[in-house]
Each structure stands twice: as structure tokens, then as C-alpha cells.
Amino acid sequence: MSSPKGEKVNNANNNAVKEVKKDKKVSSVSEDFNIAFANTWKSYVKQLNEDNRFKLIDIFCLFLVIIAAVQCTFMITIWDNFPFNAFLSGFIICVGQFVLLISLRLQLAESFAGISKNRAFGEFILASLILHFICLHFIN
Amino acid sequence: MIKSNLILLAFYLCALIGALSVHPLKTLVLYDERLTELNEYSKFFKSLKDRSYELLYQEIGNNTESIPLFDKEDRLYDNLVVFPVKGKHLNKLIPVKSFLQFYENGGDILTVTNPDAVTDSVRFFLNELGVYPSPKDYVLTDYFEDIPEKVSVSSENLLSNRVYSVKEKKDFVFQNSGAALLDNREQIVPILKAPRRTSTELKNKESWTVGSQGFLVAGFQNLVNARSVWVGSQDFFKNHYYNINGEFIEELTKWNFREKGVIKSSGATHTHSDGTSYSSLPYKIKDTVIYEIGLSEWTGEKWVPFIANDIQFELSMVDPYYRLTLQQAHKDETTQYYTSGEFKLPDHHGVFTFSTNYKREGLTFVSESDVKAIRHLANDEYPRSWEITNAWVYISSIYGIIGTWVIFVIFFVVSSKRHVSVEKKNN
Amino acid sequence: MSSVATNAKSHTNNVATPNWLVQLIQTILIITIFITIFGAAISSRLFSVIKFESIIHEFDPWFNFRATKYLVSHSFYEFLNWFDDRTWYPLGRVTGGTLYPGLMTTSAAIWHLFRKIGLPIDIRNICVLFAPGFAGITAWATYEFTKEIKDSSAGLLAAAFIAIVPGYISRSVAGSYDNEAIAITLLMVTFMLWIKAQKTGSILYATSAAVFYFYMVSAWGGYVFITNLIPLHIFILILMGRYNSRLYSAYTTWYAIGTLASMQIPFVGFLPIRSNDHMAALGVFGLIQIVAFGNFVKSQVPSEKFKVIMVVSLIIILGLGFVGLFGLTYFGFIAPWTGRFYSLWDTNYAKIHIPIIASVSEHQPVAWPAFFFDTHFLIWLFPVGVFLLFMDLKDEHVFVIAYSVLCSYFTGVMVRLMLTLTPIVCVSAAVALSKLFDVYLDFSDVVRNFSHKDEKPTWKFTNYISRLFVSGTFIFYIYLFVFHSTWVTRFAYSSPSVVLPSTNKNGEPTLIDDFREAYYWLRMNTDEDAKVAAWWDYGYQIGGMADRTTLVDNNTWNNTHIAIVGKAMASPEEVSYPLLKEHDVDYVLVIFGGVLGFSGDDINKFLWMVRIAEGIWPDEVSESSFYNENNDYRVDGSASKAMKESLMYKMSFKDFPDLFNAGQSQDKVRGQTVTQADVSPLDYFEEVFTSENWMVRIYKLRDEDAEGRDLGDVGTFERSSTKALKRKGSKRPDFDLRV
């Protein structure tokens, strides 16, 4: 849960994205990208340091991405989607939880009109519970 | 269980009733005085009487007013014996439709024609059965005989073991006979064919039958299992030839009036392989089931187990899915049971027919069918996720996520409290 | 009527300066208005019960009713796994897995609820009154929806409109127990919640929208409309550069939970990630992730640079996405678009490729007068409302505009989609009208003038006149609309189509009850397991009213099976008989309107049967052979040979000419004279029942002949004279001899 660990992984992640894009662009564009990401990265780290909760959220998000990737790899390696419902529920719970976390994160960063941050968190818990219930039902 | 016992009881009752009615009694004999002197056939009638038939004689002539075969809906006679009748009287008294009605109602009919008396209503009736006796004046002739119209027919020409078979070869006498053409209907039971040297002839006309194309005795069984026999010669029944033809005649009438060649089913059942009935647990796809049918044969006095090895069971939904030859299973005093053994229902839901259709020449037709639905798997009858090893990955990840989520929420609440308190301090 | 009038009143109050008294009055007024709207919505839908009786209408509702009865008498588990062996004989139907259970479960829940509180109500009455009840809720949802779009006065107008608009009433009168009855309500609730979610970005609203979306999926196949409309809304907003994080949280939450939930319905299954119909939503889901990320980057980067980055990234992503979609479809991972979907774009598609879809009258393109008929003056206020919203163009207005445009097109293609158009017509019209009233019914300055008499009011006099005139005109229109709606509801949409209204010779109204007469006959006089072959239109009714097994019904899932019935009807009887016998059919039922002049009969549907059969057996059935030399479809002496020999023709017209004097036997539907010479006898079937007005005729398949003869030969034999028999019998028979 320590912050440097999370940063490192995120850093690697962003670098990977950068590199993929770099390969496909001419150099001037890639420069732009470099600057853009550097800027983004800076403010991101700043945001993280401001509030521990962002760290929590991001770590959880990363965890979800990893699990989703593991499931996909597993399905592709055995090349069989047989209990398709199980795969779907496993995968979608990752996606669903991910977007819910991001929604929460957005609201924490800049709360929407008429919805306090605490209320946003409450709504988040409710939606997550519904999501979990449906997933469990789906996998039976 | 009580229910199934009741059903069994019902079967026994049916069997009893069947046993009684399989031996009909009241027999109406129609004849024409001009052609038939009853005394000449006394041996034939006696053999019938000995087998406890009640014979009622009705002469057909100018004075005959009416011959009711039915009293409203009820058939008045069990059997009908029609000796040759000349002229058109019979056409009015019993038109062809009445014959058909009597026959379709379950009455057995023995018709005898003579070359000089093929009355229309009888001939039309036979035509509807696919039996085409030679018309008036055509005579079966064998020029190699001393008297060409008196043909002796070898027992080798007998065609149906179910009706009559001889232990040693012998010749039957057919004097003054006609012959019939038969069409290809399955229900026709050809009994005796004409010898190869014969033909059915009339002067200046094309012969009706040539050689073994023609038939001298033919039987027919309709779908209600009523039987009809046609014999081409009246003289065949005469006392004079009775010592030669008698045994044949006796067996022929036994078959005709359903004293032999009668089988019945004591009902078909099908259950799950462990004996659970459909009503308590409907079938679903790929269930293992057993089909069983019991068959009995009537010997003239009692029901005995019917033995055969060509009984087939069919499971079909428009097209057959299974066709299994049934194996002999247990038997009791009256019934032989046949079983399909365990078999797996198809992997296809729908409404299926479990049927046995046993139709053999010379035997009563047995057909049993039962329509039952085979349902699909219910939602919880598919393998559950935790039974599939593949799914363990997904299940564990779901629980992992939920667990992490709970931890996340706790940490989040804690950290946000700290956050709030920090904010307050700052303030 | 009263509701609309009060409506206008409430409006003045809205504008007045708010204080607690006004607010109180306002609340009371709104409540009163709602009570009256509920009253109007429910009572106008009860015409059918008053005019006829408490009976289930039409075709599909009979199935829903039957399914509900099953649900009420069995457990939910049994219902879910219901294998129905009384339809689609002998295939059976996996009913539990092929229906939208929302409607049945809702009414069963209501039934249980009423029993719990000590009010045991017959399930039939719940089913009959189901639609009117839910129409009331629709009105409320429309109010909330419109309130979000404009304000509560427009909302009240919209609620009043939707309560009595004929376009909606057509599918929600008492007895019209169909999926749409509940689906429109859910549609409006989902949209209302969506608009709220989209406005506030609240996860809670988005989740509720997803939950109602799930409910909608469980109730109606038309949920695909929502599945595509909401992403479209988002997509347009993104294109307009109006992305914000509220949209992100609303949409992603809705999509993730909604999609996952919708897959719980067995009938829907994996469709949401497999079929192309649902791909747009997935695509937008992906897009919004990228946009969200881009937005985050954008906030940190100078805008010129960002543009370059955006363009390049967009091109790459779009390209990849397109290739991916194409590849997946090509390799069969995603089902291509379904037939019904194609027929939305190309109106001729169905006619050529899927006659079964085209044969349904609901799938025909709409006739233009129907728009006016179904929505009256709202239809021309509708574009005005859309235009006014366009002027304003807030985020939620985009939604209404997208909805209007999309749905107007689809309604032009398929009549039944009129139903989905109607709510938005009401909303737009209400917006337009309330805007108009905002301006022209605003007499607040008059009040002010009275209180301040020192100012000069005179110059405004003409202004008042014109205002009065304009608003008067529109109030008159509203009055006309109410009148029109009542009239249409009463005369056009209240007929159960099971019982037909008519007038007898003296001009008194009577009811034609042939259908029920016939179904009752079937129920009482035939074996419980008897199988009835009829054209699929009547399948549900036979199942529901006569409780007999049918071969095909309105759930047209198996085209081949329908073609079998089509072929049997179109073939000569010696071909039909073995075909029907093979399927264990006992009775054949045909609808014949020639005596009464009922134009929806089987002879008029006959060409569809031929076409569908031809699709499967092009060698045995051909449509062209049913037209005579002049290429006309006729039933009189000039009818083609195939037509006269067909089972349908013989069954419809058997003994028909005997009803009339010679030469007067005119078929009242087609206006053609059918004579005895045209109608050849039936040998393989016997007539067992003909209803009072000859609308329903039931024939029994004769038993196979005991002597194994062809039934045709039996018929010939029965009809032939002794002489003919003699002639036949004296000839040596000509057949393959037994040797």
C-alpha cells in the first residue's frame, strides 16, 4: 500500500502506452506526446500526493486491470470459452468495478453539482453491491 | 403405485372381455335355394355348430323382404356367411355399403362365389378390399385334368402358415371355381393360389387370370381386425369333398372367425431405468428409460404368451429417432413381455411418440403408442460453475475482487476520516 | 377533459411570485391534476370493458395470459424452465427461455400482493386492467421526464397528452395485455432516470436507470431501442465537444450494470456482447474511456498540441476498432445484424428474404394518415417542439432530438413502432405548447396593472386580445384533441378483435362472437390432447381459449414449421392429408369471412402461406400457380387450378354456394361469385363445426380407411352410382398384380 510502489507500476504503465504510440508516429508528433505525458504525469503525481484516497483507488484499479488481463490470458491460452457466463461475469465485474472507481475518483477530484463527496461514496457502495450481486448470480 | 395397480386391473378386465368377444357366436348364413341345397353342406355347418356357433339361415329370393344387419347402432350378427346368390335381389337387400358397414363395425365375413353367381354387391365389396374375383361365367380350367373344371390343387399352393399348413402334402378339390386377382395391399392375406397350369376362362374373352396369377382363397384383415375370407368355389365346401377339404375348411373358418392368429397387447409401459414413472418425474433429454410391452396369443380356449423375435419399438418425432428390436423378458401364464433394455433418450427436446406397430400377415394388428414430452434441461441442471475446473479461475477472481473491495472500502473510510480531520486542522 | 383545463390554470400560478401559500396551492393543484390525469388515463382505457366485457384482446395477449396463469399456478422456477408441449407440436417450445418474463412476473407479483392484503382478485381481471394501471404510471414518468427537459408545466401537459393520446391507447386499453403495456412505462422511467443521471452524473441515478433498463429488457424486445439511443445521445454529445465527467460516470455505470443485468434474462443471453445490434453501446463505452483519458490529458496540455495528438490517436483507434469489429463479425464471434434489423433500413428486404416478417401487418410501413389519427394535433406541434429544443440545445435536449429523429424514421418503416414515437411526440408537443402558453397565457402584468392603476394599460389592450385569441385557439385545439382521442379510443381501439361489433338488419348493434363460439366448441367437443392445425395467427387464441395443442402460433420462431402448415393449406388434400397426419393433426381450423364480409380471413392471408411454403419447398408450391391466366388472384370460376384444388379453398368454400339461391352466392369480402361447380368435394376431411356466421370452420381429419383404401378413392366410391361401379368392376383391374 506504500505510495512509491503504486507510482512505479503506474509509471511503467504509462511508459508502455507512450512507446506503443511512439512507434507509429513521426518524431515531431512523438515529441508532442512526450511533453503531453510528462505534463500529465506531473499533475497526476501531484494529485496523488494530495490525497491518499486517490492512491487507494488507483491501486485498486490497477489490481482490477491485472485480474482482467489474467482472465483473458487464461481464456486465450486454453482457447476455450466454455463456461462463458463465468468468464463474462469475471471479466465484467472487473470492468464494472473499474468504471465505478473512476466515476468515484472523478467526483472526488471535482464533485458534481448537488452531490456531496460523501453521498458519491455512498452511491458508489450501493452500485458496487448491485454489481457484485448480479455477477454472483450470473456465475451461479 | 395404487394407480399403476388400478391400471393393471383395468388391463386384466379388458383382457377378460377380449377373451369372451374373441369368440363370436351369432352367425347369419345367406344362400340362394336355386344354387344351394343346405343338406349338401351339412358337414361344414356341423363343424361350425360343434365350435358353438349359432347358425341362422336366411334364404335370398323373390319373397325375401329385408335383412337388417343392424339394430340402430348395434350389429345383430357376429359373422356373416354368404353363399353364392343369383340375380339382383341381394344388391337391394344388402347393398355393398351395408357389407362395408358390417365389416368396418367388426363383423367377420365369409363370402363364397360361384362362376354362375357373382352377385354385384358381393363383388363390389370384394373389389373394395382389393380382391377381384373373376366375373360371372369365368371358370377356372385345367386342361390337363380329366374334367377341366374340376381342378385339384396341391397343398404346396398354400401361402399362409398362420391360416393353414399341412404336415404332409395333399390335394384339395376345386370344382366349378372362379379365381381372383389381388392387388398389393398389405392387409390382404393370400391363402391359396391357383396352380400354374390353370387359367380362368370364358369363351371368346381374354382370360381373367393365368396360372398362379390367380388366387382361389384370399383373406383380408381390416384395421379394426375384422377378417374377411373369399373362396372361389361353392363345391369346395360340399360334403362330398369334405374328407379331402374338411381340415382346410375348418382352419380357414377358425382364422376367419378369429379363433386363431389373434394376438393382443397387454399394454406398453415405459419408465425411467430406475422404475420411476413419467407421471412422477417427466423425462428430460438424455435420460435413460426402458420400454416394455406384453403380448398374448389366443389359442381358441385361452391366452398364452406370444413368442416372436421381430417386435420393434420406435421412438419418433415425425421422423424416427430410435428403432429397437425388443428382447424377450419375463413372462407369466398369459403374457410374454418384451423389453427394449435401457436406452438413452435423444439429446433433443420435443414431444415424442413411443410406439410399437406390430403388423404381420395373418395376425391381428397390434399397435400401441404413447405421446410424451421430453423436456430440456432446467437452468440448474447444467453443470454448475464450481463443477467446471475452468471456471475456478473466474470464480476466485470474482471473490478476490469482492474481498479487495471490502478492504478498499474500509481503508477508504479510514483514510477519508483522516483526510477530513487533516482538513479541519488546517482550517 | 378537465385535466387539460386545470393544467392551463396551474401555469399562471407557476409564474406568479413564489411564497409559501402559492407553493401550497401549487402542490395541491399538481396533485389534483395528477389525480384527474390518472382518472382520464384509466377510464378512457376502460371503454373496451364497458362496450364489450372483461376479456383478453387480440392474439399475443392470450399467450401472455396463458403464461401468467401458468406462473400463478406453478412456482417461478417451473415457469422459468417451462417446456410447453402444447404448442409447436411436436417440437414443443422452451417457453421459459424464449419469452420476456417481465410482464408475467409483474402481474403475478401484483396478484400475490393483493392476496396478501386480503383482496383475492381473479388473475384475469388483473391482466385485463394491467395496461390501464400502468398507463397511469407512464403519465407520471412522462411528467418527470418533461420536467427535466423544460419545467413542470410542460410536464403536466405532456402527462395529460400521454394519458389520452390514441397512439398509446391503441396498445394499452383494458384487456390489451401485451408486453408493450408495461414496456412503454418502463421506457419512460428508464429515460427519465437516464436524463437525471446524465444531468447530475449521479451513480445512484445511473444505477437505477440500469436497473429499470434490466426490467425493460425483461419485458420487451424493443429494449434494443434504449440500448442504441443512450449511446447515440452520448456519442452526439462527445462529437459536440460537450464531454464532461458527469457523462462518464452516468454512462459507464449504466452500461456496465445494465449490460451485465440484461444478460440474466435467458432469452437475451449473450446477445448484448455478441449481436451487432448491441455493438454501438459497447463502442461508445470504449470511446468514452478514451475521451475521459484524453480529457484528463487535455486539461494539462496546451490546446494546439492536444489537437494534433487527438487527431492522430483518433484515427488509429477508429481504424483498429473498425478492423476489429469487421474481423469478429467475419469470424462469427459476433452475430451479424438480424433480419428484423435489416428490414428497418430496407423496407423491401423482408418481403424478399423473410416473408414471415413481412406477413405481419404490424411490420408494414405506416400509412401517413395514421400519424394524424394516432396523435391528432400533437403531430404538428411535434416538430415545433423539436425546433424549440434545438434553439435551446442543452444536453438533455440533444437526447429528445436524437430520440425524435431516430424514432420518426423507424415509425415510417414499421407501424408498431408508432408506439415508441408517441411518448416523444407528447413530450415535444407539450414543450411547444407550454412555451406558447408561457408567452401568450401570461397575464401577470394584467394583475400588476390592476394593482398599479396609475400606469396606462390601454395600449396593451390589443395585445391581450391577440393573446387571448392565440391561447384560445390552442385551448380549442386541446379540446378537439380530447374529443378526437375519446372518439378514436371508443370506436377504433377498444375492440378486442375476439368479439367483433356489428349491426344487425334492423340497424341495432350486435356482437359477432364466432371466435369464442368456435374455441368453446373445440374445448368442449374434442379430445384434450387433440392437435389443431391453423394458421399461426390463431395459435395463441387456440392455446388460450380452446386449450388445445397447436402446430404453430404467433411466436414465429420456426419458419419451417410454419411452412408445413402453409404447405398443407396450399396443397391438394391428398398431399395435405399425409403431411398433417404425420404431425398427428386431428383438426384443421380455417377462418372464412366470405359470408360476413370479414376481410382478415384466411383466403386473404393465403398468399402469405403460399409464399412461406414456397420458401421451403419451391418445387412443390409456387405462388404463380395460384394466379389465373390474367395474373389475378381470384376465387370464382376463373380461379386457377391450384387455387381450386388447395385445401384452403375447399375448406373455406365447402357448401358455401348452397347458402344462397343459384347465382347469388357472392363472397362478400372479394365480391366474386363462387358456384357449386367451383368447389370440389372434400374426401380426406369432414366438416365438424361451422360457427354462426361461418367465420370459423373446423374440419376433422378422417380416420384412415379400415380397408386401406385411399380416402380419395373412398370418396369416389361413396359418390358413384351402382352403374359406375358395375362398369368399373367388369373390367379387368389395371394394377401391379401380386404374383
Short mmCIF file of C-alpha atoms in Angstrom, two decimals, chain C residues 288-541:
data_model
loop_
_atom_site.label_atom_id
_atom_site.label_comp_id
_atom_site.label_asym_id
_atom_site.label_seq_id
_atom_site.Cartn_x
_atom_site.Cartn_y
_atom_site.Cartn_z
CA ILE C 288 -15.85 7.34 -23.57
CA GLN C 289 -12.92 5.72 -21.77
CA ILE C 290 -10.58 7.15 -24.33
CA VAL C 291 -12.27 10.52 -24.25
CA ALA C 292 -12.08 10.57 -20.47
CA PHE C 293 -8.41 9.88 -20.61
CA GLY C 294 -7.97 12.43 -23.36
CA ASN C 295 -9.85 14.95 -21.32
CA PHE C 296 -7.55 14.43 -18.42
CA VAL C 297 -4.57 14.90 -20.68
CA LYS C 298 -6.19 17.89 -22.33
CA SER C 299 -6.52 19.72 -19.04
CA GLN C 300 -2.77 19.56 -18.65
CA VAL C 301 -1.59 20.27 -22.18
CA PRO C 302 -1.73 23.35 -24.36
CA SER C 303 -4.65 23.07 -26.72
CA GLU C 304 -2.83 23.31 -30.10
CA LYS C 305 -0.65 20.38 -29.26
CA PHE C 306 -3.54 18.48 -27.93
CA LYS C 307 -5.35 18.78 -31.25
CA VAL C 308 -2.58 17.02 -33.10
CA ILE C 309 -2.41 14.29 -30.55
CA MET C 310 -6.14 13.86 -30.59
CA VAL C 311 -6.44 13.59 -34.34
CA VAL C 312 -3.65 11.04 -34.65
CA SER C 313 -4.89 8.92 -31.78
CA LEU C 314 -8.46 9.06 -33.03
CA ILE C 315 -7.52 7.81 -36.46
CA ILE C 316 -5.56 4.90 -35.05
CA ILE C 317 -8.27 3.94 -32.60
CA LEU C 318 -11.09 4.18 -35.10
CA GLY C 319 -9.14 2.13 -37.59
CA LEU C 320 -8.37 -0.55 -35.05
CA GLY C 321 -11.94 -0.62 -33.84
CA PHE C 322 -13.36 -0.94 -37.30
CA VAL C 323 -11.00 -3.73 -38.28
CA GLY C 324 -11.71 -5.48 -35.03
CA LEU C 325 -15.48 -5.31 -35.45
CA PHE C 326 -15.28 -6.47 -39.03
CA GLY C 327 -12.93 -9.29 -38.13
CA LEU C 328 -15.04 -10.52 -35.26
CA THR C 329 -18.18 -10.50 -37.36
CA TYR C 330 -16.35 -12.21 -40.18
CA PHE C 331 -15.09 -15.00 -37.95
CA GLY C 332 -18.50 -15.43 -36.46
CA PHE C 333 -17.84 -14.22 -32.94
CA ILE C 334 -20.49 -11.58 -33.32
CA ALA C 335 -23.80 -12.38 -34.93
CA PRO C 336 -24.49 -10.25 -37.97
CA TRP C 337 -27.48 -7.98 -37.87
CA THR C 338 -30.74 -9.78 -37.59
CA GLY C 339 -33.38 -9.84 -40.31
CA ARG C 340 -35.75 -7.58 -38.50
CA PHE C 341 -32.93 -5.08 -38.24
CA TYR C 342 -32.26 -5.11 -41.97
CA SER C 343 -35.92 -4.66 -42.64
CA LEU C 344 -35.71 -1.42 -40.68
CA TRP C 345 -33.41 0.03 -43.29
CA ASP C 346 -34.69 -1.50 -46.47
CA THR C 347 -38.42 -1.81 -46.48
CA ASN C 348 -38.29 -4.38 -49.24
CA TYR C 349 -35.76 -6.58 -47.53
CA ALA C 350 -38.30 -8.53 -45.54
CA LYS C 351 -40.59 -9.02 -48.47
CA ILE C 352 -37.83 -10.66 -50.45
CA HIS C 353 -35.97 -12.58 -47.80
CA ILE C 354 -38.25 -13.22 -44.86
CA PRO C 355 -41.89 -13.49 -45.83
CA ILE C 356 -42.75 -14.43 -42.28
CA ILE C 357 -41.79 -11.00 -41.05
CA ALA C 358 -43.40 -9.18 -43.91
CA SER C 359 -46.63 -11.10 -43.47
CA VAL C 360 -47.27 -9.44 -40.14
CA SER C 361 -49.38 -6.38 -40.68
CA GLU C 362 -47.63 -4.63 -37.81
CA HIS C 363 -44.40 -4.76 -39.75
CA GLN C 364 -45.76 -2.89 -42.71
CA PRO C 365 -44.74 0.71 -43.34
CA VAL C 366 -47.10 3.13 -41.75
CA ALA C 367 -49.76 4.95 -43.70
CA TRP C 368 -49.34 8.70 -43.30
CA PRO C 369 -52.87 9.49 -42.13
CA ALA C 370 -52.20 7.12 -39.26
CA PHE C 371 -49.91 9.72 -37.72
CA PHE C 372 -52.72 12.20 -37.51
CA PHE C 373 -55.15 9.55 -36.46
CA ASP C 374 -52.93 8.41 -33.61
CA THR C 375 -51.65 11.71 -32.34
CA HIS C 376 -54.01 14.32 -33.75
CA PHE C 377 -52.71 17.92 -33.41
CA LEU C 378 -49.68 16.78 -31.47
CA ILE C 379 -48.11 15.64 -34.70
CA TRP C 380 -47.69 19.17 -35.99
CA LEU C 381 -46.70 20.54 -32.62
CA PHE C 382 -44.07 17.82 -32.51
CA PRO C 383 -41.62 19.41 -35.00
CA VAL C 384 -42.24 22.78 -33.37
CA GLY C 385 -41.25 21.35 -30.04
CA VAL C 386 -38.17 19.73 -31.51
CA PHE C 387 -37.24 23.02 -33.11
CA LEU C 388 -37.69 24.95 -29.90
CA LEU C 389 -35.49 22.47 -28.10
CA PHE C 390 -32.96 22.80 -30.85
CA MET C 391 -32.83 26.52 -30.18
CA ASP C 392 -32.06 25.83 -26.58
CA LEU C 393 -29.92 22.73 -27.07
CA LYS C 394 -28.99 21.70 -23.59
CA ASP C 395 -27.51 18.25 -23.11
CA GLU C 396 -30.83 16.67 -22.34
CA HIS C 397 -32.42 18.37 -25.32
CA VAL C 398 -30.00 16.53 -27.54
CA PHE C 399 -31.48 13.36 -26.19
CA VAL C 400 -35.02 14.36 -27.14
CA ILE C 401 -33.88 15.43 -30.59
CA ALA C 402 -31.99 12.19 -31.20
CA TYR C 403 -34.98 10.23 -29.99
CA SER C 404 -37.36 12.16 -32.25
CA VAL C 405 -35.30 11.86 -35.38
CA LEU C 406 -34.45 8.20 -34.95
CA CYS C 407 -37.92 7.18 -33.99
CA SER C 408 -39.68 9.16 -36.70
CA TYR C 409 -37.73 7.27 -39.28
CA PHE C 410 -38.38 3.89 -37.74
CA THR C 411 -42.05 4.57 -37.38
CA GLY C 412 -42.18 5.28 -41.07
CA VAL C 413 -40.92 1.79 -41.66
CA MET C 414 -42.86 -0.22 -39.15
CA VAL C 415 -46.31 0.58 -37.87
CA ARG C 416 -45.79 -0.94 -34.48
CA LEU C 417 -43.01 1.49 -33.66
CA MET C 418 -45.60 4.25 -33.64
CA LEU C 419 -45.90 3.24 -30.06
CA THR C 420 -42.36 4.28 -29.19
CA LEU C 421 -42.74 7.51 -31.10
CA THR C 422 -45.86 8.56 -29.27
CA PRO C 423 -44.24 9.46 -25.92
CA ILE C 424 -41.71 11.76 -27.51
CA VAL C 425 -44.42 13.34 -29.65
CA CYS C 426 -46.28 14.11 -26.46
CA VAL C 427 -43.21 15.49 -24.78
CA SER C 428 -42.19 17.71 -27.70
CA ALA C 429 -45.71 18.92 -28.25
CA ALA C 430 -46.05 19.68 -24.57
CA VAL C 431 -42.82 21.65 -24.67
CA ALA C 432 -44.01 23.64 -27.66
CA LEU C 433 -47.42 24.27 -26.21
CA SER C 434 -46.17 25.24 -22.78
CA LYS C 435 -43.67 27.61 -24.34
CA LEU C 436 -46.54 29.14 -26.27
CA PHE C 437 -48.62 29.43 -23.14
CA ASP C 438 -45.63 30.86 -21.30
CA VAL C 439 -45.83 33.77 -23.64
CA TYR C 440 -49.49 34.08 -24.50
CA LEU C 441 -51.13 33.00 -21.32
CA ASP C 442 -49.01 35.21 -19.17
CA PHE C 443 -51.48 37.66 -17.70
CA SER C 444 -49.39 38.50 -14.67
CA ASP C 445 -48.89 42.03 -15.89
CA VAL C 446 -52.67 42.45 -16.03
CA VAL C 447 -52.81 41.69 -12.35
CA ARG C 448 -49.96 44.06 -11.81
CA ASN C 449 -51.79 46.69 -13.81
CA PHE C 450 -54.82 46.38 -11.66
CA SER C 451 -52.80 46.91 -8.57
CA HIS C 452 -50.95 49.89 -10.03
CA LYS C 453 -53.69 51.85 -11.62
CA ASP C 454 -51.62 54.87 -12.24
CA GLU C 455 -49.95 53.29 -15.27
CA LYS C 456 -51.71 53.28 -18.59
CA PRO C 457 -52.99 49.90 -19.55
CA THR C 458 -54.90 50.94 -22.68
CA TRP C 459 -52.19 50.46 -25.30
CA LYS C 460 -51.86 46.84 -24.23
CA PHE C 461 -55.47 46.05 -24.95
CA THR C 462 -54.92 44.72 -28.48
CA ASN C 463 -52.06 42.75 -27.11
CA TYR C 464 -54.42 40.99 -24.69
CA ILE C 465 -56.89 40.35 -27.44
CA SER C 466 -54.30 38.71 -29.60
CA ARG C 467 -53.01 36.73 -26.65
CA LEU C 468 -56.47 35.60 -25.78
CA PHE C 469 -57.10 34.74 -29.38
CA VAL C 470 -53.95 32.66 -29.75
CA SER C 471 -54.28 30.83 -26.48
CA GLY C 472 -58.00 30.45 -27.07
CA THR C 473 -57.26 28.77 -30.38
CA PHE C 474 -54.88 26.36 -28.76
CA ILE C 475 -57.20 25.61 -25.94
CA PHE C 476 -59.80 24.87 -28.56
CA TYR C 477 -57.30 22.53 -30.24
CA ILE C 478 -56.78 20.80 -26.96
CA TYR C 479 -60.48 20.44 -26.64
CA LEU C 480 -60.64 18.96 -30.14
CA PHE C 481 -57.78 16.64 -29.26
CA VAL C 482 -59.60 15.36 -26.21
CA PHE C 483 -62.69 14.88 -28.30
CA HIS C 484 -60.76 13.10 -31.02
CA SER C 485 -58.95 10.86 -28.56
CA THR C 486 -62.14 9.83 -26.88
CA TRP C 487 -63.75 9.12 -30.19
CA VAL C 488 -60.84 7.10 -31.53
CA THR C 489 -60.46 5.16 -28.32
CA ARG C 490 -64.08 4.39 -28.29
CA PHE C 491 -64.52 3.27 -31.86
CA ALA C 492 -61.17 2.17 -33.15
CA TYR C 493 -59.07 0.82 -30.34
CA SER C 494 -61.45 -0.74 -27.91
CA SER C 495 -62.41 -3.74 -29.97
CA PRO C 496 -60.98 -6.92 -28.51
CA SER C 497 -60.89 -8.41 -32.06
CA VAL C 498 -62.03 -11.62 -30.46
CA VAL C 499 -65.53 -10.25 -30.35
CA LEU C 500 -66.48 -8.03 -33.26
CA PRO C 501 -69.02 -5.26 -33.15
CA SER C 502 -71.60 -5.22 -35.89
CA THR C 503 -75.12 -4.13 -36.67
CA ASN C 504 -77.94 -6.45 -37.47
CA LYS C 505 -80.59 -5.98 -40.16
CA ASN C 506 -82.56 -3.56 -38.06
CA GLY C 507 -79.52 -1.44 -37.50
CA GLU C 508 -79.14 -2.40 -33.88
CA PRO C 509 -75.62 -3.05 -32.68
CA THR C 510 -74.81 -6.68 -32.09
CA LEU C 511 -71.70 -8.62 -31.31
CA ILE C 512 -70.21 -11.23 -33.53
CA ASP C 513 -68.85 -13.88 -31.26
CA ASP C 514 -67.86 -16.57 -33.73
CA PHE C 515 -64.31 -16.97 -32.48
CA ARG C 516 -65.27 -17.73 -28.95
CA GLU C 517 -68.12 -19.91 -30.12
CA ALA C 518 -65.67 -22.00 -32.13
CA TYR C 519 -63.00 -22.14 -29.47
CA TYR C 520 -65.57 -23.12 -26.94
CA TRP C 521 -66.76 -25.85 -29.24
CA LEU C 522 -63.21 -27.13 -29.53
CA ARG C 523 -62.78 -27.08 -25.79
CA MET C 524 -65.97 -28.98 -25.16
CA ASN C 525 -66.11 -31.42 -28.03
CA THR C 526 -62.64 -32.54 -28.78
CA ASP C 527 -60.17 -34.74 -27.03
CA GLU C 528 -57.98 -32.92 -24.57
CA ASP C 529 -54.87 -33.88 -26.49
CA ALA C 530 -56.30 -33.09 -29.90
CA LYS C 531 -53.93 -31.26 -32.19
CA VAL C 532 -55.31 -28.36 -34.14
CA ALA C 533 -53.68 -27.05 -37.27
CA ALA C 534 -54.49 -23.45 -38.07
CA TRP C 535 -52.57 -20.56 -39.49
CA TRP C 536 -50.20 -19.18 -36.89
CA ASP C 537 -52.27 -16.05 -36.25
CA TYR C 538 -54.73 -18.12 -34.28
CA GLY C 539 -52.23 -20.25 -32.40
CA TYR C 540 -52.24 -18.24 -29.19
CA GLN C 541 -56.00 -17.95 -29.16
#
